[in-house]
Amino acid sequence: MSTRPRDLAHNPEMGFINTAARQDAVGAMVKLALELGADAVVGVRFDGGKISETVSELTAYGTAVRLR
C-alpha cells in the first residue's frame, strides 16, 4: 500500500505523485510476492480510498504464483 497527498490544486506535481504512488504500491506487492517464493504476480489490480481530506491510499494486489 502507498499513501500520498490528494490536493491537486495546491500540488501541481500530482501526476508525478500519482505515478510514484502506483510504483510504490507495485513495488511493495512484488516484494511481498518474492518473500513468499512467487515467480510472478498475475491479475494485478489497483484500489484506492480516502484516508483523510489530504491523504489517500493506493493498493496494488494480484495473485502470486509459482511457475513449474
PDB file of C-alpha atoms in Angstrom:
ATOM      1  CA  MET A   1       0.000   0.000   0.000  1.00  0.00           C
ATOM      2  CA  SER A   2       1.145   3.561  -0.648  1.00  0.00           C
ATOM      3  CA  THR A   3      -0.192   6.930   0.520  1.00  0.00           C
ATOM      4  CA  ARG A   4       0.174  10.391  -0.999  1.00  0.00           C
ATOM      5  CA  PRO A   5      -1.379  13.881  -0.683  1.00  0.00           C
ATOM      6  CA  ARG A   6      -4.698  14.300  -2.511  1.00  0.00           C
ATOM      7  CA  ASP A   7      -4.790  18.059  -3.119  1.00  0.00           C
ATOM      8  CA  LEU A   8      -4.056  18.690  -6.813  1.00  0.00           C
ATOM      9  CA  ALA A   9      -4.940  22.405  -6.559  1.00  0.00           C
ATOM     10  CA  HIS A  10      -2.096  23.033  -4.134  1.00  0.00           C
ATOM     11  CA  ASN A  11       0.251  20.497  -5.690  1.00  0.00           C
ATOM     12  CA  PRO A  12       0.762  20.829  -9.462  1.00  0.00           C
ATOM     13  CA  GLU A  13       3.075  17.808  -9.446  1.00  0.00           C
ATOM     14  CA  MET A  14       0.147  15.499  -8.663  1.00  0.00           C
ATOM     15  CA  GLY A  15       0.622  13.489 -11.865  1.00  0.00           C
ATOM     16  CA  PHE A  16       4.163  12.650 -10.786  1.00  0.00           C
ATOM     17  CA  ILE A  17       2.974  11.892  -7.264  1.00  0.00           C
ATOM     18  CA  ASN A  18       0.241   9.552  -8.538  1.00  0.00           C
ATOM     19  CA  THR A  19       2.756   7.719 -10.733  1.00  0.00           C
ATOM     20  CA  ALA A  20       5.164   7.405  -7.804  1.00  0.00           C
ATOM     21  CA  ALA A  21       2.353   6.101  -5.574  1.00  0.00           C
ATOM     22  CA  ARG A  22       1.490   3.436  -8.145  1.00  0.00           C
ATOM     23  CA  GLN A  23       5.132   2.409  -8.477  1.00  0.00           C
ATOM     24  CA  ASP A  24       5.487   2.227  -4.689  1.00  0.00           C
ATOM     25  CA  ALA A  25       2.352   0.074  -4.386  1.00  0.00           C
ATOM     26  CA  VAL A  26       3.537  -2.299  -7.130  1.00  0.00           C
ATOM     27  CA  GLY A  27       6.987  -2.458  -5.552  1.00  0.00           C
ATOM     28  CA  ALA A  28       5.503  -3.423  -2.187  1.00  0.00           C
ATOM     29  CA  MET A  29       3.345  -6.100  -3.835  1.00  0.00           C
ATOM     30  CA  VAL A  30       6.313  -7.559  -5.738  1.00  0.00           C
ATOM     31  CA  LYS A  31       8.470  -7.569  -2.601  1.00  0.00           C
ATOM     32  CA  LEU A  32       5.833  -9.495  -0.669  1.00  0.00           C
ATOM     33  CA  ALA A  33       5.346 -11.948  -3.547  1.00  0.00           C
ATOM     34  CA  LEU A  34       9.101 -12.611  -3.710  1.00  0.00           C
ATOM     35  CA  GLU A  35       9.234 -13.134   0.069  1.00  0.00           C
ATOM     36  CA  LEU A  36       6.516 -15.766  -0.369  1.00  0.00           C
ATOM     37  CA  GLY A  37       8.551 -17.538  -3.067  1.00  0.00           C
ATOM     38  CA  ALA A  38       6.442 -16.446  -6.041  1.00  0.00           C
ATOM     39  CA  ASP A  39       7.785 -16.320  -9.583  1.00  0.00           C
ATOM     40  CA  ALA A  40       5.145 -13.877 -10.835  1.00  0.00           C
ATOM     41  CA  VAL A  41       2.038 -11.928  -9.913  1.00  0.00           C
ATOM     42  CA  VAL A  42      -0.979 -12.243 -12.203  1.00  0.00           C
ATOM     43  CA  GLY A  43      -4.285 -10.392 -12.348  1.00  0.00           C
ATOM     44  CA  VAL A  44      -2.804  -7.179 -10.941  1.00  0.00           C
ATOM     45  CA  ARG A  45      -5.344  -4.522  -9.996  1.00  0.00           C
ATOM     46  CA  PHE A  46      -5.329  -1.236  -8.133  1.00  0.00           C
ATOM     47  CA  ASP A  47      -7.688   0.048  -5.473  1.00  0.00           C
ATOM     48  CA  GLY A  48      -7.706   3.366  -3.690  1.00  0.00           C
ATOM     49  CA  GLY A  49      -9.502   5.234  -0.991  1.00  0.00           C
ATOM     50  CA  LYS A  50      -9.591   8.361   1.061  1.00  0.00           C
ATOM     51  CA  ILE A  51      -7.801   8.332   4.418  1.00  0.00           C
ATOM     52  CA  SER A  52      -8.366  11.996   5.271  1.00  0.00           C
ATOM     53  CA  GLU A  53      -9.077  15.276   3.490  1.00  0.00           C
ATOM     54  CA  THR A  54      -5.436  15.480   2.390  1.00  0.00           C
ATOM     55  CA  VAL A  55      -4.286  11.856   2.105  1.00  0.00           C
ATOM     56  CA  SER A  56      -5.465   8.928   0.010  1.00  0.00           C
ATOM     57  CA  GLU A  57      -4.222   5.361  -0.275  1.00  0.00           C
ATOM     58  CA  LEU A  58      -3.434   3.223  -3.283  1.00  0.00           C
ATOM     59  CA  THR A  59      -3.191  -0.555  -3.072  1.00  0.00           C
ATOM     60  CA  ALA A  60      -1.870  -2.915  -5.743  1.00  0.00           C
ATOM     61  CA  TYR A  61      -2.965  -6.524  -5.481  1.00  0.00           C
ATOM     62  CA  GLY A  62      -2.870  -9.696  -7.508  1.00  0.00           C
ATOM     63  CA  THR A  63      -2.297 -13.436  -7.266  1.00  0.00           C
ATOM     64  CA  ALA A  64       1.243 -14.591  -6.520  1.00  0.00           C
ATOM     65  CA  VAL A  65       2.096 -17.753  -8.480  1.00  0.00           C
ATOM     66  CA  ARG A  66       4.926 -20.247  -8.777  1.00  0.00           C
ATOM     67  CA  LEU A  67       5.848 -21.494 -12.228  1.00  0.00           C
ATOM     68  CA  ARG A  68       6.734 -25.115 -12.931  1.00  0.00           C
TER      69      ARG A  68
END
